Coordinates of C-alpha atoms in Angstrom, one line a residue:
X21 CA -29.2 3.3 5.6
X22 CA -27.0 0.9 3.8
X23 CA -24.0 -1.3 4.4
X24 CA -21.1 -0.3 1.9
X25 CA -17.7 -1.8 0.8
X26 CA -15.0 -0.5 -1.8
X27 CA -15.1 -2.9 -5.0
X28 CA -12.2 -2.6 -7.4
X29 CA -11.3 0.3 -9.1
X30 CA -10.6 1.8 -12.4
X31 CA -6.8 3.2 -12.8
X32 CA -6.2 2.9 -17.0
X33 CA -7.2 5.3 -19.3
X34 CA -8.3 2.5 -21.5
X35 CA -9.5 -1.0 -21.9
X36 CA -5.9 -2.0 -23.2
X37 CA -3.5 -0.2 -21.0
X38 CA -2.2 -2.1 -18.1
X39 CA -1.3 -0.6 -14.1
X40 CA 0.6 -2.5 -11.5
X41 CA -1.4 -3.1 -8.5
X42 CA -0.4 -5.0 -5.3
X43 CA -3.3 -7.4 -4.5
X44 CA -3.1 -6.5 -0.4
X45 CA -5.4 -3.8 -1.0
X46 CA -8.0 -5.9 -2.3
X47 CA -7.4 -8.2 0.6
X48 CA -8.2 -5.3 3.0
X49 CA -11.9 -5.0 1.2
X50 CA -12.4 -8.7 1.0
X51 CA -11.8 -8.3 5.4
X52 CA -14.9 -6.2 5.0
X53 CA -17.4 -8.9 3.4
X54 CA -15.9 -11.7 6.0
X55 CA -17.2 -8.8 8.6
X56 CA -20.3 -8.3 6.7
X57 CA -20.9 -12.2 6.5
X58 CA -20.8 -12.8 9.9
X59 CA -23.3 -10.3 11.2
X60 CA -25.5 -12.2 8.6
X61 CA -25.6 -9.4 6.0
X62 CA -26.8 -10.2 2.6
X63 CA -24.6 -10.0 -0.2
X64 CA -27.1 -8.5 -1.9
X65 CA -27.6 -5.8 0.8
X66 CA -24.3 -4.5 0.1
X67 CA -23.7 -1.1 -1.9
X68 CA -20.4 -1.3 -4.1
X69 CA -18.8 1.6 -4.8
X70 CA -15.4 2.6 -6.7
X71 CA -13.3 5.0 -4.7
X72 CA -13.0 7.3 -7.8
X73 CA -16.8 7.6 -6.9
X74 CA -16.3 8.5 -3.7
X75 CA -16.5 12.0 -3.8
X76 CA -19.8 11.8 -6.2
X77 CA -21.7 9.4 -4.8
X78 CA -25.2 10.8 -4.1
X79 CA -26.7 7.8 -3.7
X80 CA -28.8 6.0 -0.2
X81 CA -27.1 7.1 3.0
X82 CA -24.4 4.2 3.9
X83 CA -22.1 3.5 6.4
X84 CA -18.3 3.5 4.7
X85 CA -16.0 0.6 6.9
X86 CA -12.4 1.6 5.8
X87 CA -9.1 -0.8 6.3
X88 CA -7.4 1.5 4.6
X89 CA -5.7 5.1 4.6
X90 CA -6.7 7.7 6.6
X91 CA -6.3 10.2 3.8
X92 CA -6.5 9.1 0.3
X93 CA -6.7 11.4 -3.2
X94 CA -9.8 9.7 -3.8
X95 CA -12.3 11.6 -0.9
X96 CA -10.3 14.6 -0.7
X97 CA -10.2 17.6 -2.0
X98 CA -7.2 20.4 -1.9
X99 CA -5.6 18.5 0.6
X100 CA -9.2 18.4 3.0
X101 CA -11.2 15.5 3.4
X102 CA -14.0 15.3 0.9
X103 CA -16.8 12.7 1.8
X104 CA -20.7 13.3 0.5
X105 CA -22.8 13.5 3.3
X106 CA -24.4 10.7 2.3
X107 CA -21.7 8.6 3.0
X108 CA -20.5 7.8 7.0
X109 CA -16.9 6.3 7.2
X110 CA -16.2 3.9 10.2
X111 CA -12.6 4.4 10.4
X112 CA -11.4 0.9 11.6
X113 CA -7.9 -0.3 11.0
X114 CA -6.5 2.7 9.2
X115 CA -3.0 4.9 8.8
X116 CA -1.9 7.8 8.0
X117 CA 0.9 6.2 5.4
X118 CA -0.4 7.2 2.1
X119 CA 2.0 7.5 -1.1
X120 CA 2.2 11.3 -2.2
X121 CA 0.2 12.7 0.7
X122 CA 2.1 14.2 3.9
X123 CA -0.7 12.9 6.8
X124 CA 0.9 14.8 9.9
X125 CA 0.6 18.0 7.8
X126 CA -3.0 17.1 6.6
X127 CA -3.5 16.9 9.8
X128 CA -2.7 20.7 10.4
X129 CA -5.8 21.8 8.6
X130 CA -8.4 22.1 11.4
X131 CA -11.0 20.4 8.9
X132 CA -9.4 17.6 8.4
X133 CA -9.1 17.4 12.4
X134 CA -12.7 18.4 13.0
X135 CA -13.8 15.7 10.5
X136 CA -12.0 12.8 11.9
X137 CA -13.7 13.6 15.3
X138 CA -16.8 13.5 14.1
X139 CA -15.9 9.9 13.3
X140 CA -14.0 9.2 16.0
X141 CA -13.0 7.1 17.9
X142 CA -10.6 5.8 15.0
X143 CA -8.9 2.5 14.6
X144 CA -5.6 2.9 14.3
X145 CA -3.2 0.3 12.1
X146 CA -0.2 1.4 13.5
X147 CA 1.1 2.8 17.0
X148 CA 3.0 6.4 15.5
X149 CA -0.9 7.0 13.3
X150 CA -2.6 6.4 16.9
X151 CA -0.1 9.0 19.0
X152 CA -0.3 11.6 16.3
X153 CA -4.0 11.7 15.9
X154 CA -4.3 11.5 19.9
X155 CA -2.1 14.7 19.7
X156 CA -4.2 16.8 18.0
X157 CA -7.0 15.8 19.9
X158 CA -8.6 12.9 17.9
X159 CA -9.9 9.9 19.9
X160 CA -7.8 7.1 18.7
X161 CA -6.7 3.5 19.4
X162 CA -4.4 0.8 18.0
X163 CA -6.2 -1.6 16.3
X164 CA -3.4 -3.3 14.2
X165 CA -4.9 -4.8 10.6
X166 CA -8.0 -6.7 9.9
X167 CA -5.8 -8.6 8.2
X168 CA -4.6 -10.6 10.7
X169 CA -8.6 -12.0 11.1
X170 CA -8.6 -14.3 8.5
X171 CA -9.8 -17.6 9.0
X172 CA -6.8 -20.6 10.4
X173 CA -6.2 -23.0 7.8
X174 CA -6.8 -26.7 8.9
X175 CA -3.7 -28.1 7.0
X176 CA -1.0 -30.7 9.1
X177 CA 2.6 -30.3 8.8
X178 CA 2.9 -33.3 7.0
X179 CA 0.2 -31.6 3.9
X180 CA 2.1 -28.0 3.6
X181 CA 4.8 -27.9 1.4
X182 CA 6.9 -25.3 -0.1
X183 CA 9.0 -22.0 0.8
X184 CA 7.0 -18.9 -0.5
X185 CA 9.6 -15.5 -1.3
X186 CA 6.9 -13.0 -2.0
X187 CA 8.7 -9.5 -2.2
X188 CA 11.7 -10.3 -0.3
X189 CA 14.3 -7.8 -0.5
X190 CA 17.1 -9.1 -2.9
X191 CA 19.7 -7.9 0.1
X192 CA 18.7 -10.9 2.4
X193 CA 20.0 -13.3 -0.6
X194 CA 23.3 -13.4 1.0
X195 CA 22.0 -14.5 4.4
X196 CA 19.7 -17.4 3.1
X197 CA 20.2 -21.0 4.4
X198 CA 22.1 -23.2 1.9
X199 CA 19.8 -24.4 -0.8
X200 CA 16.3 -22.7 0.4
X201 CA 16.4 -20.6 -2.7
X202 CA 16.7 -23.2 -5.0
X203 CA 13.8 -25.1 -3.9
X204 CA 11.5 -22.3 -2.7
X205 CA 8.4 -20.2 -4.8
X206 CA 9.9 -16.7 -5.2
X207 CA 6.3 -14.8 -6.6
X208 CA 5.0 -11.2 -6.1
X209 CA 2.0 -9.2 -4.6
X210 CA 2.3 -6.9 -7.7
X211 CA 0.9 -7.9 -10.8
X212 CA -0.7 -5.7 -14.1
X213 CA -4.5 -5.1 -14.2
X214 CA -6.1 -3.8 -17.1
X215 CA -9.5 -1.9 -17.0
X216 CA -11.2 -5.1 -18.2
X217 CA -9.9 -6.8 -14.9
X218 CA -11.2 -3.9 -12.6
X219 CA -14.5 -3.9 -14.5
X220 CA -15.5 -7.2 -12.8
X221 CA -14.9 -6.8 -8.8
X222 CA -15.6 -10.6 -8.9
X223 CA -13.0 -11.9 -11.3
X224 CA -9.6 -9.4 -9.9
X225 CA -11.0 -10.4 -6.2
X226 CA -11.5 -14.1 -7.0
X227 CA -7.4 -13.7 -8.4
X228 CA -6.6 -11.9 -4.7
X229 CA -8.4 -15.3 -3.1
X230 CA -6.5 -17.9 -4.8
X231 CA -2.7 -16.2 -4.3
X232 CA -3.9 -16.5 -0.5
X233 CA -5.1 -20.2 -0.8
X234 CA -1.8 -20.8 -2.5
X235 CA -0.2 -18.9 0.5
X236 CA -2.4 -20.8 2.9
X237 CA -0.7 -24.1 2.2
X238 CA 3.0 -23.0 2.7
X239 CA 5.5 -23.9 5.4
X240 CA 7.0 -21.2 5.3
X241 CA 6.3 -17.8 4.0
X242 CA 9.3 -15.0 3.9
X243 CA 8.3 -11.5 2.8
X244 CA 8.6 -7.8 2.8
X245 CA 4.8 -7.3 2.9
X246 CA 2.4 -6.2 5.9
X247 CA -0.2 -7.6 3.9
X248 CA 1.3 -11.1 2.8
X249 CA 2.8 -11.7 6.5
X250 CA -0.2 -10.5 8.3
X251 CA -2.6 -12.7 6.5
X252 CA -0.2 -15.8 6.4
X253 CA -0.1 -15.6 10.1
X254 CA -3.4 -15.9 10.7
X255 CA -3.9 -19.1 8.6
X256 CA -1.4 -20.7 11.1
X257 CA 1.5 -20.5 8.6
X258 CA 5.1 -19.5 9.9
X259 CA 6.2 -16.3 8.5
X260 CA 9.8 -13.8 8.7
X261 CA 8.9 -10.7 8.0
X262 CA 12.0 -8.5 6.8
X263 CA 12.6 -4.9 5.8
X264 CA 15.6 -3.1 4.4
X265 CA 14.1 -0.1 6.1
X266 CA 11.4 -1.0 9.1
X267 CA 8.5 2.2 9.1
X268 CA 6.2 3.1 11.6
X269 CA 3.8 1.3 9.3
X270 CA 4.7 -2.0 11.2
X271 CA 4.1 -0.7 14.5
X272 CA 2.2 -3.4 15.4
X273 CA 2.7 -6.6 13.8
X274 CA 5.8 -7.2 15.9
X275 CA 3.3 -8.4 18.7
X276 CA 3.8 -11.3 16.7
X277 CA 6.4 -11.8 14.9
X278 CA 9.8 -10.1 14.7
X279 CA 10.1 -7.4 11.9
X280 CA 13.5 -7.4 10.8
X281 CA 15.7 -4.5 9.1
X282 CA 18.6 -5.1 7.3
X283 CA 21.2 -4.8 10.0
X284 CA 19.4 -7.8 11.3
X285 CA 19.5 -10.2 8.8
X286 CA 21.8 -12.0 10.3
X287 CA 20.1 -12.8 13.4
X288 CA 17.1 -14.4 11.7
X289 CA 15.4 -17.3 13.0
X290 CA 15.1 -19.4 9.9
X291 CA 12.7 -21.9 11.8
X292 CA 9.6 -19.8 13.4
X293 CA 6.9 -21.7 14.5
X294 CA 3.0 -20.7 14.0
X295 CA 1.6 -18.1 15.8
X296 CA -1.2 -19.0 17.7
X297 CA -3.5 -15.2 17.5
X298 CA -7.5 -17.4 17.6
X299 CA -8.4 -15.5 21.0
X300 CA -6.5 -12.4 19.3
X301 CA -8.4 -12.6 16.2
X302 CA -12.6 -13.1 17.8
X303 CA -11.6 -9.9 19.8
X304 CA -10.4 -7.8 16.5
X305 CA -13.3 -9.1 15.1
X306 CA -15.8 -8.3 17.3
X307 CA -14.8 -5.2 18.0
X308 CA -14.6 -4.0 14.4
X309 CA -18.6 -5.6 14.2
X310 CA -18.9 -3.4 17.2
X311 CA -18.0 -0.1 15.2
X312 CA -20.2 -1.0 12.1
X313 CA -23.6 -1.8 14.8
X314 CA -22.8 1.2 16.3
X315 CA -22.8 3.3 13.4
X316 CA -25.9 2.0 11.8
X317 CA -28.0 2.2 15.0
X318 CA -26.8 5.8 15.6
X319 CA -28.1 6.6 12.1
X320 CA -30.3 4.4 10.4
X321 CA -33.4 6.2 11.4
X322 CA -32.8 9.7 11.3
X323 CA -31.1 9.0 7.8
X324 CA -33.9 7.8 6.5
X325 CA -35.9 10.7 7.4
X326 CA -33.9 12.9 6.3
X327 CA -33.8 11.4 2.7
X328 CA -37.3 11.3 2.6
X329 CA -37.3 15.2 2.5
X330 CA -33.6 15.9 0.8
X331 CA -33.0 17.2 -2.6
X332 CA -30.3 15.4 -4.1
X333 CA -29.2 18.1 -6.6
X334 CA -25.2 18.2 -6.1
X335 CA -23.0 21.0 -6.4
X336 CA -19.9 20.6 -8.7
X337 CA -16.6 19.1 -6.8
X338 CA -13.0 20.8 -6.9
X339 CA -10.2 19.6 -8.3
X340 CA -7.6 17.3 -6.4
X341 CA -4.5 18.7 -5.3
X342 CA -1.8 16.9 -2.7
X343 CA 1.4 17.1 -1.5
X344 CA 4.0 15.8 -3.7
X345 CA 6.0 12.6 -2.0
X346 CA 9.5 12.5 -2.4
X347 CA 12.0 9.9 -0.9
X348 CA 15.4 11.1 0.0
X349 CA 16.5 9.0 2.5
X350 CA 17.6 6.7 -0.2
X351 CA 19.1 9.3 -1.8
X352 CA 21.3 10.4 0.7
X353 CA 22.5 7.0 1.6
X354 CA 23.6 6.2 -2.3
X355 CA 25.0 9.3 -2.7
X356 CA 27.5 9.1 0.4
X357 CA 28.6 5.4 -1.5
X358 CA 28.7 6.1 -4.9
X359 CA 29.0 9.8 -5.7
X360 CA 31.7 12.7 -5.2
X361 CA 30.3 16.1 -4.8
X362 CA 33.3 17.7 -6.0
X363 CA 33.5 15.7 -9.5
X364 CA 31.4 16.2 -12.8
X365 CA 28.5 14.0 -13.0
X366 CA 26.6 12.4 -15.8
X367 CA 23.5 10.9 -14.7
X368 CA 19.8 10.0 -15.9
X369 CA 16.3 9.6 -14.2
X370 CA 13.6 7.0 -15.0
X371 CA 10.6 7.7 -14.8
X372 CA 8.9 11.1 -15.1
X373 CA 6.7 10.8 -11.9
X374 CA 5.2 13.8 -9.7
X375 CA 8.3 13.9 -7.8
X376 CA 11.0 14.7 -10.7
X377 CA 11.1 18.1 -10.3
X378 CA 11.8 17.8 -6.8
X379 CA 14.6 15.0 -7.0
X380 CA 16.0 16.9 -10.0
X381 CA 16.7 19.9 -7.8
X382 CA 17.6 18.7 -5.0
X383 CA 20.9 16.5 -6.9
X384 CA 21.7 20.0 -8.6
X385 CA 21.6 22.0 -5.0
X386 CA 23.7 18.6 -3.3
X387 CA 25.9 18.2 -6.6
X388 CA 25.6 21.4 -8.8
X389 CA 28.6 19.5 -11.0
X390 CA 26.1 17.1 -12.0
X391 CA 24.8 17.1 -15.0
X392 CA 21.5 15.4 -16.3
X393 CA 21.8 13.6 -20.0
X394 CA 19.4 11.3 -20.1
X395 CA 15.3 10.8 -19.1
X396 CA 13.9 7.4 -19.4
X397 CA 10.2 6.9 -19.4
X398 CA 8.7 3.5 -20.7
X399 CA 5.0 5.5 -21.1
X400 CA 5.7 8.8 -21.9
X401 CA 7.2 10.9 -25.1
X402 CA 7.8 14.1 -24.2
X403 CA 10.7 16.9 -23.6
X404 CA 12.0 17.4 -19.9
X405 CA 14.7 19.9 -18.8
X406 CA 15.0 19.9 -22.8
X407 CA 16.0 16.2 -23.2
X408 CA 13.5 14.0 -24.8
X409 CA 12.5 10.4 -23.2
X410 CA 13.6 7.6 -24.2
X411 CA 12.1 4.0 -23.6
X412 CA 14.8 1.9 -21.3
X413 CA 15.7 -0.7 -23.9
X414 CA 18.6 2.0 -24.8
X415 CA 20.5 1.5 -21.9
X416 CA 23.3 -0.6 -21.7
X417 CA 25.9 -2.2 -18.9
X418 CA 28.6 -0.1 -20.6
X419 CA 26.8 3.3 -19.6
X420 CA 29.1 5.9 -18.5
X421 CA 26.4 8.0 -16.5
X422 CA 24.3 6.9 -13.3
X423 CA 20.3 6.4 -13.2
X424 CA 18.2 7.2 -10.7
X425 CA 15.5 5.5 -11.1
X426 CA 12.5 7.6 -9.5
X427 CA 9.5 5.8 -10.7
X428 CA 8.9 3.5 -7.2
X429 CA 7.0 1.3 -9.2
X430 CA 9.5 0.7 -12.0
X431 CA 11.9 -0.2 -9.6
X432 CA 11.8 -3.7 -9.7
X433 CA 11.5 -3.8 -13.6
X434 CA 14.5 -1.6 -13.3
X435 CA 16.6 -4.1 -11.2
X436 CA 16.1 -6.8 -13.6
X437 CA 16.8 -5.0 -16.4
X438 CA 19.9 -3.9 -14.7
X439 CA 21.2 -7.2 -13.9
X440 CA 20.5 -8.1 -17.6
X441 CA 22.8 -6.1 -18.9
X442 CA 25.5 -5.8 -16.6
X443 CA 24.7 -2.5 -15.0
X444 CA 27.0 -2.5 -11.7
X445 CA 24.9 -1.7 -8.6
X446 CA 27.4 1.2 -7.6
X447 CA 25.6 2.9 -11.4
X448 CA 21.7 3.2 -10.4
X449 CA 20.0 4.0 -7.2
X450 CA 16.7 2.7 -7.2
X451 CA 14.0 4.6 -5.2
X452 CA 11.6 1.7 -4.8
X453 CA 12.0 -1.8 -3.6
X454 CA 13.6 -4.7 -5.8
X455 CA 12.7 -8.2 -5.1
X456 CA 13.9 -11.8 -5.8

């Protein structure tokens, strides 16, 4: 039986097209090899595998240490788990927060449940993924992020320099000190990877290292991000974590450091100190080392045996299928500021993503006077509802009609543009998060 870890993965079609990524995932693989280095493991050792191969690997047994998502598109199948047998998982800081997928009802299918107890006991990231899975019977506990491990960096006051933004909400803008702005790094986790970046783990995971060392040597880090603020305070670095909207997703971290929403801007402490986690961190570690021993000496033998003998002819694996995510909180909330249900409504939606149908009909059962006359896609060219896309250079600050912009991961691209031209904010909802 051999170790495993996730190496990057292919999202593009082709060679040439680009995908926005947000380098904390990679992070969470990179927590693996640190693991994996000190038990003494060989690089070498170490089976790499794509999670698009997941569900066809048919390879040596190996044991699978996840940091990641409970449920993810990529090992399931019709909404139930869809691991090879030759592959164990060691669920070890995960959640049940996954883009597009509903966990709780996942969770509903008795294989999914009998599954995860085969694998139990399962580290939990956050405190609402431990309760639920303890609720349908699943051995759990709270393990917050692995994350938070990383090593303490050895800089003095006196050698750190620099205010790092990374994904702060543009709404804390008005609450920021005089002058911090001016003179701080405003950056991103999300950058564009094309295929040729995910077809060498080395170079895209050497990229994820250096934005951390550049992290490392801040004095102060201010960001939206579990995986920017959970990182930076384990190198010693003072961090404010805030959050329009604060999710169960951060049902941890505030051991801490405060997470704060948007009603509590205000209150921020703009001077935290360091969190001192060492003692924290050697426990987190050693009982995630703990998990990946266990599951090799429970297996290694039998495992082996049982190759010895198997036939490795596969059968042919299903189709995906998931549960469509759709976000209507912010919905709701712009609507009751901007729109009249009893008026005629012209409005248009960027981005054609898996969730249009659903946002389109729910604004024509809230607002049946509305009236869609516009789609906006910066990828696609095709007809919806019988209007055909259009790229978003055609919009203008003089536009008559609102935008919703549904695409989450336009949203930023979308806020910029906005400002650009003039677009008021009362015009466009966005569905994802804009930063500085």
């Amino acid at each position: 039986m051999k170790y495993a870890n996730i190496k990057t993965d292919q999202f593009c079609d082709n060679k040439t097209e680009k995908k926005i990524c947000n380098i904390g995932d990679f992070l969470q693989f990179i927590i693996i090899d640190s693991l994996y280095d000190e038990m003494g493991i060989n690089k070498e050792e170490v089976i790499r595998i794509n999670f698009k191969d997941i569900k066809s690997y048919r390879g040596e047994y190996i044991a699978l240490p996840l940091n990641y998502s409970i449920f993810n598109e990529n090992f399931m199948t019709d909404g139930k788990f869809d691991f090879p047998d030759r592959i164990v998982p060691i669920f070890l800081a995960c959640t049940l927060t996954t883009i597009g997928l509903n966990g709780r009802k996942l969770l509903e299918d008795a294989h999914n449940v009998r599954f995860l107890k085969r694998h139990e006991p399962i580290g939990c990231r956050d405190e609402y993924t431990m309760t639920t899975l303890r609720e349908f019977g699943i051995e759990a506990y709270l393990s917050g992020c692995l994350t938070v491990t990383l090593p303490k960096t050895q800089y003095t006051d006196n050698e750190r320099e620099g205010v790092y933004f990374v994904d702060a909400p543009y709404s804390i803008k008005k609450y920021l000190p005089e002058g911090m702005l001016e003179k701080a790094v405003v950056t991103t986790q999300q950058y564009y990877f094309s295929n040729e970046w995910y077809e060498n783990p080395n170079r895209i995971f050497d990229f994820t290292k250096d934005k951390y060392k550049e992290y490392s040597k801040a004095k102060l880090v201010v960001t939206s991000r579990m995986h920017v603020a959970s990182p930076c305070i384990a190198m010693g670095i003072p961090v404010i974590l805030v959050k329009d909207d604060v999710d169960y997703r951060f049902g941890w971290i505030d051991k801490y450091i405060p997470v704060y929403s948007y009603e509590e801007f205000s209150k921020i402490n703009w001077e935290p100190k360091p969190v001192e986690c060492e003692k924290e961190k050697a426990i987190l570690r050693k009982a995630a080392i703990g998990r990946i021993k266990m599951c090799i000496d429970k297996y290694q033998d039998i495992y082996f045996v049982s190759q010895m003998y198997e036939n490795t002819e596969h059968k042919k694996l299903k189709d995906f299928f998931g549960v469509t995510h759709k976000n209507f909180k912010i919905l709701d909330r712009y609507f009751q500021e901007c729109w009249d249900e009893n008026s005629y409504i012209e409005y248009a939606i960027w981005g054609l993503t898996n969730a249009v149908d659903e946002i389109y009909e729910y604004i024509q059962d809230k607002y049946p006077k509305a009236k869609l006359v516009k789609v906006i896609d910066s990828f696609k060219n095709t007809d919806y509802r019988g209007i055909r896309t259009e790229k978003p250079n055609i919009l203008t600050g003089k536009d008559s009609y609102y935008t919703i912009v549904a695409s989450v991961g336009a949203s930023n691209d979308a806020k910029m543009l906005f400002e650009k031209i003039g677009k008021k904010e009362e015009m466009y909802c966005l569905l994802g998060t804009a930063f500085l």
